[in-house]
Coordinates of C-alpha atoms in Angstrom, one line a residue:
X565 CA 94.0 89.3 103.0
X566 CA 91.0 87.5 101.5
X567 CA 90.1 87.7 97.9
X568 CA 86.7 89.3 98.5
X569 CA 86.8 92.1 101.1
X570 CA 83.6 92.7 103.1
X571 CA 84.2 96.4 102.9
X572 CA 86.3 99.1 101.2
X573 CA 88.0 102.1 102.9
X574 CA 87.5 105.3 101.0
X575 CA 90.9 107.0 100.4
X576 CA 92.1 110.5 99.5
X577 CA 95.7 111.2 98.4
X578 CA 97.1 114.5 99.7
X579 CA 99.9 115.8 97.4
X580 CA 100.5 114.5 93.9
X581 CA 104.2 114.7 93.5
X582 CA 106.4 111.6 93.0
X583 CA 105.1 109.6 96.0
X584 CA 101.5 110.7 95.6
X585 CA 101.5 109.7 91.9
X586 CA 102.8 106.3 92.7
X587 CA 100.2 105.9 95.5
X588 CA 97.4 106.8 93.0
X589 CA 98.8 104.3 90.5
X590 CA 98.9 101.5 93.1
X591 CA 95.4 102.3 94.4
X592 CA 94.0 102.2 90.8
X593 CA 95.6 98.9 89.9
X594 CA 94.2 95.5 90.9
X595 CA 96.4 94.4 93.8
X596 CA 95.4 92.4 96.9
X597 CA 95.6 95.4 99.3
X598 CA 94.0 97.8 96.7
X599 CA 90.8 95.6 96.8
X600 CA 90.2 96.9 100.3
X601 CA 90.6 100.5 99.3
X602 CA 88.5 102.8 97.2
X603 CA 90.2 105.9 95.7
X604 CA 87.8 108.8 96.1
X605 CA 90.1 111.6 94.9
X606 CA 93.2 113.7 95.6
X607 CA 93.9 117.0 97.3
X608 CA 96.4 119.5 96.0
X609 CA 97.2 123.2 96.5
X610 CA 97.4 123.5 92.7
X611 CA 94.3 123.5 90.6
X612 CA 94.7 120.3 88.6
X613 CA 91.1 119.2 87.9
X614 CA 91.4 115.5 87.2
X615 CA 94.5 113.2 86.9
X616 CA 93.8 110.0 84.9
X617 CA 90.1 110.2 85.7
X618 CA 90.8 110.7 89.4
X619 CA 89.0 113.9 90.6
X620 CA 90.5 116.7 92.6
X621 CA 88.6 117.5 95.8
X622 CA 89.0 120.2 98.3
X623 CA 90.7 119.7 101.7
X624 CA 87.4 120.7 103.4
X625 CA 85.4 118.0 101.5
X626 CA 88.1 115.4 102.2
X627 CA 87.9 116.2 105.9
X628 CA 84.1 116.3 106.2
X629 CA 83.1 113.5 103.8
X630 CA 81.9 110.3 105.6
X631 CA 83.0 108.5 102.4
X632 CA 86.6 109.4 103.1
X633 CA 88.0 107.1 105.9
X634 CA 91.7 107.2 105.0
X635 CA 94.2 109.9 104.0
X636 CA 97.5 109.3 102.4
X637 CA 99.7 112.3 103.2
X638 CA 102.3 112.6 100.4
X639 CA 102.9 116.4 100.5
X640 CA 106.1 118.2 101.5
X641 CA 107.5 117.2 104.9
X642 CA 106.9 120.6 106.4
X643 CA 103.2 120.2 106.0
X644 CA 102.8 116.6 107.3
X645 CA 102.1 117.5 111.0
X646 CA 99.2 119.9 110.2
X647 CA 97.6 117.5 107.7
X648 CA 97.9 114.5 110.1
X649 CA 96.4 116.4 112.9
X650 CA 93.4 117.6 110.7
X651 CA 92.6 114.2 109.4
X652 CA 93.0 112.4 112.8
X653 CA 90.7 115.0 114.3
X654 CA 88.2 114.4 111.5
X655 CA 88.2 110.7 112.5
X656 CA 90.3 109.4 109.5
X657 CA 93.1 106.8 109.4
X658 CA 96.4 108.2 108.2
X659 CA 99.3 106.9 106.1
X660 CA 102.1 109.4 105.9
X661 CA 105.4 109.4 103.9
X662 CA 108.4 109.7 106.2
X663 CA 109.3 111.8 108.1
X664 CA 106.0 111.9 110.0
X665 CA 106.9 115.3 111.5
X666 CA 109.9 117.6 111.8
X667 CA 109.7 117.4 115.6
X668 CA 109.9 114.5 118.1
X669 CA 107.4 116.0 120.5
X670 CA 104.9 116.6 117.6
X671 CA 105.1 112.9 116.6
X672 CA 104.4 111.8 120.2
X673 CA 101.5 114.1 120.3
X674 CA 100.0 112.8 117.0
X675 CA 100.4 109.2 118.2
X676 CA 98.5 110.0 121.3
X677 CA 95.8 111.7 119.2
X678 CA 95.6 108.6 116.9
X679 CA 95.2 106.3 120.0
X680 CA 92.5 108.6 121.5
X681 CA 90.6 108.5 118.2
X682 CA 91.1 104.8 117.7
X683 CA 92.7 105.3 114.3
X684 CA 95.7 103.9 112.5
X685 CA 98.7 106.2 112.1
X686 CA 101.3 104.7 109.8
X687 CA 104.6 106.2 108.8
X688 CA 105.9 104.8 105.5
X689 CA 109.4 103.4 105.5
X690 CA 110.0 101.9 102.0
X691 CA 113.7 101.9 102.6
X692 CA 113.1 98.9 104.9
X693 CA 111.4 97.1 102.0
X694 CA 114.3 97.4 99.6
X695 CA 116.4 94.4 98.4
X696 CA 119.5 96.2 99.7
X697 CA 118.1 96.3 103.2
X698 CA 117.1 92.6 103.1
X699 CA 120.6 91.8 102.1
X700 CA 122.2 93.9 104.8
X701 CA 119.9 92.4 107.5
X702 CA 121.0 88.9 106.6
X703 CA 124.7 90.0 106.5
X704 CA 124.8 91.6 109.9
X705 CA 122.8 89.1 111.9
X706 CA 124.8 87.5 114.7
X707 CA 127.9 89.6 113.9
X708 CA 129.6 91.9 116.4
X709 CA 130.1 95.3 114.9
X710 CA 133.5 97.0 115.5
X711 CA 132.8 100.2 113.5
X712 CA 130.8 101.4 110.5
X713 CA 130.0 104.2 108.2
X714 CA 127.2 105.2 105.8
X715 CA 127.6 108.0 103.3
X716 CA 124.7 109.2 101.2
X717 CA 125.1 111.7 98.3
X718 CA 122.4 113.4 96.3
X719 CA 121.4 116.7 94.6
X720 CA 120.3 119.7 96.6
X721 CA 117.1 119.6 98.7
X722 CA 115.2 122.6 100.1
X723 CA 115.4 122.6 103.9
X724 CA 112.3 124.8 104.2
X725 CA 110.2 122.2 102.5
X726 CA 111.8 118.9 103.5
X727 CA 113.4 119.7 106.9
X728 CA 116.8 119.7 108.4
X729 CA 119.1 117.0 106.8
X730 CA 118.8 114.7 109.7
X731 CA 115.0 114.6 109.1
X732 CA 115.0 114.6 105.2
X733 CA 117.7 111.8 105.5
X734 CA 115.9 109.8 108.2
X735 CA 115.7 106.7 106.0
X736 CA 119.4 106.3 106.4
X737 CA 119.1 106.7 110.2
X738 CA 116.3 104.1 110.2
X739 CA 118.6 101.7 108.4
X740 CA 121.3 102.1 111.0
X741 CA 118.8 101.7 113.9
X742 CA 117.1 98.7 112.3
X743 CA 120.4 97.0 111.8
X744 CA 122.3 97.8 115.0
X745 CA 119.6 98.8 117.6
X746 CA 119.1 102.1 119.4
X747 CA 122.0 104.6 119.0
X748 CA 123.5 107.4 121.1
X749 CA 124.6 110.7 119.6
X750 CA 128.2 111.6 120.2
X751 CA 128.7 114.6 117.9
X752 CA 127.4 116.2 114.7
X753 CA 128.5 119.0 112.4
X754 CA 127.0 120.7 109.4
X755 CA 129.1 122.4 106.7
X756 CA 127.1 124.6 104.4
X757 CA 127.9 126.7 101.3
X758 CA 124.5 128.2 100.6
X759 CA 125.7 130.1 97.6
X760 CA 126.7 126.8 96.0
X761 CA 123.7 124.8 97.3
X762 CA 126.1 122.5 99.0
X763 CA 125.9 120.9 102.4
X764 CA 127.6 118.1 104.3
X765 CA 126.3 116.8 107.6
X766 CA 128.6 114.4 109.6
X767 CA 127.1 112.5 112.5
X768 CA 129.0 110.4 115.0
X769 CA 126.8 107.8 116.7
X770 CA 127.5 104.9 119.0
X771 CA 125.7 101.5 119.5
X772 CA 124.7 100.2 122.9
X773 CA 128.0 98.2 122.8
X774 CA 130.0 101.4 122.3
X775 CA 130.8 100.6 118.6
X776 CA 131.2 103.8 116.6
X777 CA 129.0 104.5 113.5
X778 CA 129.5 107.5 111.2
X779 CA 126.6 108.8 109.1
X780 CA 127.3 111.4 106.4
X781 CA 124.8 113.2 104.2
X782 CA 126.3 115.3 101.4
X783 CA 124.1 117.2 98.9
X784 CA 124.9 119.6 96.1
X785 CA 124.6 120.2 92.4
X786 CA 126.2 117.4 90.3
X787 CA 126.3 114.9 93.2
X788 CA 124.7 111.6 92.1
X789 CA 122.2 109.8 94.3
X790 CA 124.4 107.1 95.8
X791 CA 124.9 105.2 99.0
X792 CA 128.4 104.1 100.2
X793 CA 128.7 101.9 103.3
X794 CA 131.4 100.2 105.3
X795 CA 130.8 97.9 108.2
X796 CA 133.7 96.1 110.1
X797 CA 132.8 93.1 112.2
X798 CA 135.0 90.8 114.4
X799 CA 134.4 88.2 111.7
X800 CA 135.1 90.3 108.6
X801 CA 134.1 93.4 106.7
X802 CA 131.3 94.5 104.3
X803 CA 132.5 97.3 101.9
X804 CA 129.8 98.8 99.8
X805 CA 126.7 97.1 98.4
X806 CA 126.7 94.4 95.8
X807 CA 124.0 94.5 93.1
X808 CA 121.2 92.7 94.8
X809 CA 118.4 93.2 92.3
X810 CA 115.8 95.8 91.4
X811 CA 113.4 97.2 94.0
X812 CA 109.9 96.3 92.8
X813 CA 106.7 97.8 94.1
X814 CA 108.1 99.0 97.4
X815 CA 105.2 101.6 97.9
X816 CA 102.7 98.8 97.2
X817 CA 104.4 96.6 99.8
X818 CA 104.1 99.5 102.2
X819 CA 100.4 99.8 101.3
X820 CA 100.0 96.1 102.1
X821 CA 101.4 96.7 105.6
X822 CA 99.0 99.6 106.1
X823 CA 96.0 97.6 105.0
X824 CA 97.0 94.8 107.4
X825 CA 96.9 97.4 110.2
X826 CA 93.5 98.6 109.1
X827 CA 92.3 95.0 109.3
X828 CA 93.8 94.5 112.8
X829 CA 96.3 91.9 111.6
X830 CA 99.3 93.3 113.5
X831 CA 99.9 92.4 117.1
X832 CA 100.2 95.1 119.8
X833 CA 103.8 94.0 120.3
X834 CA 104.7 94.6 116.7
X835 CA 103.0 98.0 116.6
X836 CA 104.7 99.0 119.8
X837 CA 108.1 98.0 118.5
X838 CA 107.6 99.9 115.3
X839 CA 106.4 103.0 117.1
X840 CA 109.4 102.8 119.5
X841 CA 111.8 102.7 116.5
X842 CA 110.2 105.5 114.7
X843 CA 110.1 107.8 117.7
X844 CA 113.8 106.9 118.5
X845 CA 114.8 107.9 115.0
X846 CA 112.8 111.2 115.2
X847 CA 114.4 111.9 118.6
X848 CA 117.9 111.3 117.2
X849 CA 117.2 113.5 114.2
X850 CA 116.1 116.3 116.5
X851 CA 119.1 115.9 118.8
X852 CA 121.4 116.0 115.7
X853 CA 119.7 119.2 114.5
X854 CA 120.1 120.8 118.0
X855 CA 123.8 119.7 118.1
X856 CA 124.5 121.2 114.7
X857 CA 122.7 124.5 115.5
X858 CA 124.6 124.8 118.8
X859 CA 127.9 124.4 117.0
X860 CA 127.2 127.3 114.6

């Protein structure tokens, strides 16, 4: 990215929760990628007026304004599909927080629409930009996996807003696929105590070499946000994550990737590989949901 961009892309941020607020902060600060972007305003269902001198604009204005060329979709997961479709149909590039949709077929459809419109559709995956993932990637390279497990715990999450646990937890699935390649679903169960806001999803997966991987998501009051992992290789084991440093500016790093796509700096092969991985993870999430629902 050159120091003096020839043009700036006008941006609106849709949704101003945690992710949306971080996006607005990064857009307003002087970074290499932010120099290519011009924050025009934000869209919210709530009447907020201005946030730190950034003006609220209506969805209708965001869609129709020729100034707006890019939409950052940072709303609840259940609304992503509709927003992406509207902005792509209006001829805008789209960055969306994961998961892109709560349906594999919808994601395929939206990608086709983006290609028809000649627009960038980028699904954020900040979990792949974390120090922990960089450490794991180095640890597993060239090693033959025998078996592994990944347990994630956190507080309760509303399924209506954020989707079935396999979708709201898709960043864990993305880790496993990125580390060990495409996976097959063997079985999945979901235990729920709705009166206690507690749920536990247990998923048994298999690598292409038939090595078993177990993924568990457990959420409920009092559960701390934590990740426990165990990978056993022919040449040794990795039990839990050492302290590998603080994750700095991961949303900004994701924005840098998005701007590189806007500028045509990614090869067709790189874009195709990323799309294949994202669709595989969404397909797995949907298969897990179907399996859990059929077991009920």
